[in-house]
Amino acid sequence: MTTTLSPTASLSFGVELNPQPLPPAERGAILANPGFGKRFTDHMALATWRHGEGWSDARVTSYGPLQLDPASAVLHYAQEIFEGLKAYRHADGSVWTFRPEANAERFQRSARRLALPELATPDFVESLRALVGVDKAWVPEPGETGEKSLYLRPFMFASEGFLGVRPAQEVTYCLIASPAGAYFAGGVKPVSLWISTDYARAGSGGTGAAKCGGNYASSLAGQLEGAEHGCDQAVFLDSSTHTTIEELGGMNLFLVYKDGRLVTPELTGSILEGVTRSSVLQLASELGLRPEERRIPIQEWKDAAAAGELAEVFACGTAAVITPVGELKWEGGSVDHRGPGHVDEVAMRIRSTLLDIQYGRTEDTRGWLTRLV
Ligand code: COI
């Protein structure tokens, strides 16, 4: 057993090596064509929190099923949060991650909202270092698409077996890792969106700004409704007036106007504060765009598309990075801002700017990268 501990972390993740790691040839076959979220590395990181005691028993151990008491509160009351970030292999073999402090801080905000214990930023980053250190052979080369990575999924859930409704007194933190290619099976191509009016993803005072499983569960019915109407994704509106754009459920949304405005819904408390969203806003001005965060009526999108004022629409998130959006459909209508010969020039430029920073192909002038290995 070896241990790793960065100077500021208070948790030390001891390492129990997997006695049966996947043979290198099988791992290589997975890394050649990883898909998204299907295969996992040889190890995972775990830690336990107990009321009155705090965090303990931090370790990296073999990836495998967790033993859960059927009364575990997470299975009944959904007291759970998660994060998503990626590890990128640079040309010199080193492995880096992107703005992990932003994910750690959002994990802490999510924890407060779901009455879970906070994991300090250095301990969060230490768990990434410990797992990726052991499973570094699982971090793919960027590949032909230039965007293969190791997707890191930290999560925390109420593992206490107790059916009373109160914050759990025993909580498990777990970090798993999954080699990833493009999030959408078809690669980077425009997705069509269905306006979900029957379902809202989140409401005022609810958990919409937290990254908790419940928000994603509540987006699924809208997603299915969209699929029934031939759309790839659903766009959710605010729950009280059903008139302003919120987000896609798993991604934030941006409208690009022909006059250079880059407009995204403001953070109202029911929208997830995406790390990619925040990075796009920070990059906008150097890409010659004027960022605006405000409420966006869905009617504005329809009108601007019909009037030929809208240049592009794109969605963003850690998993899919930047994905162009094409047609917008709703009950009884549709609009498409794309004319003949349309090119998603801005979306693709932002996409490559972000990927170039993440893969070390361009200078990281903002200190967004943290070396893991
Ligand atoms: C992300 O891209 O950051 C997401 O949240 C999508 C993930 C839930 C698969």
mmCIF file of C-alpha atoms in Angstrom, residues 5 39 46 80 88 118 122 124 128 137 160 173 182 199 216 231 249 264 326 354 363 365:
data_model
loop_
_atom_site.group_PDB
_atom_site.id
_atom_site.type_symbol
_atom_site.label_atom_id
_atom_site.label_comp_id
_atom_site.label_asym_id
_atom_site.label_seq_id
_atom_site.Cartn_x
_atom_site.Cartn_y
_atom_site.Cartn_z
ATOM 1 C CA LEU A 5 -0.832 13.417 -0.169
ATOM 2 C CA ARG A 39 -16.134 1.397 -19.632
ATOM 3 C CA LEU A 46 -13.600 6.183 -1.904
ATOM 4 C CA GLU A 80 -26.874 12.644 -3.944
ATOM 5 C CA TYR A 88 -6.234 15.295 -20.761
ATOM 6 C CA GLU A 118 -18.568 19.430 2.052
ATOM 7 C CA PRO A 122 -7.605 20.248 -1.809
ATOM 8 C CA PHE A 124 -11.305 16.891 -4.001
ATOM 9 C CA LEU A 128 -8.334 13.144 -8.710
ATOM 10 C CA ALA A 137 -2.435 4.282 -18.523
ATOM 11 C CA GLU A 160 -26.678 5.523 5.956
ATOM 12 C CA TYR A 173 -17.668 9.911 -1.577
ATOM 13 C CA ALA A 182 -17.221 12.218 -28.383
ATOM 14 C CA TYR A 199 -42.193 19.533 -18.090
ATOM 15 C CA TYR A 216 -31.196 14.817 -14.435
ATOM 16 C CA CYS A 231 -35.439 15.757 -31.644
ATOM 17 C CA GLY A 249 -30.863 19.480 -18.746
ATOM 18 C CA THR A 264 -26.789 32.982 -22.549
ATOM 19 C CA GLY A 326 -29.822 23.284 -35.513
ATOM 20 C CA LEU A 354 -11.052 25.364 -25.415
ATOM 21 C CA GLU A 363 -0.622 28.637 -23.779
ATOM 22 C CA THR A 365 -2.704 32.201 -19.846
#
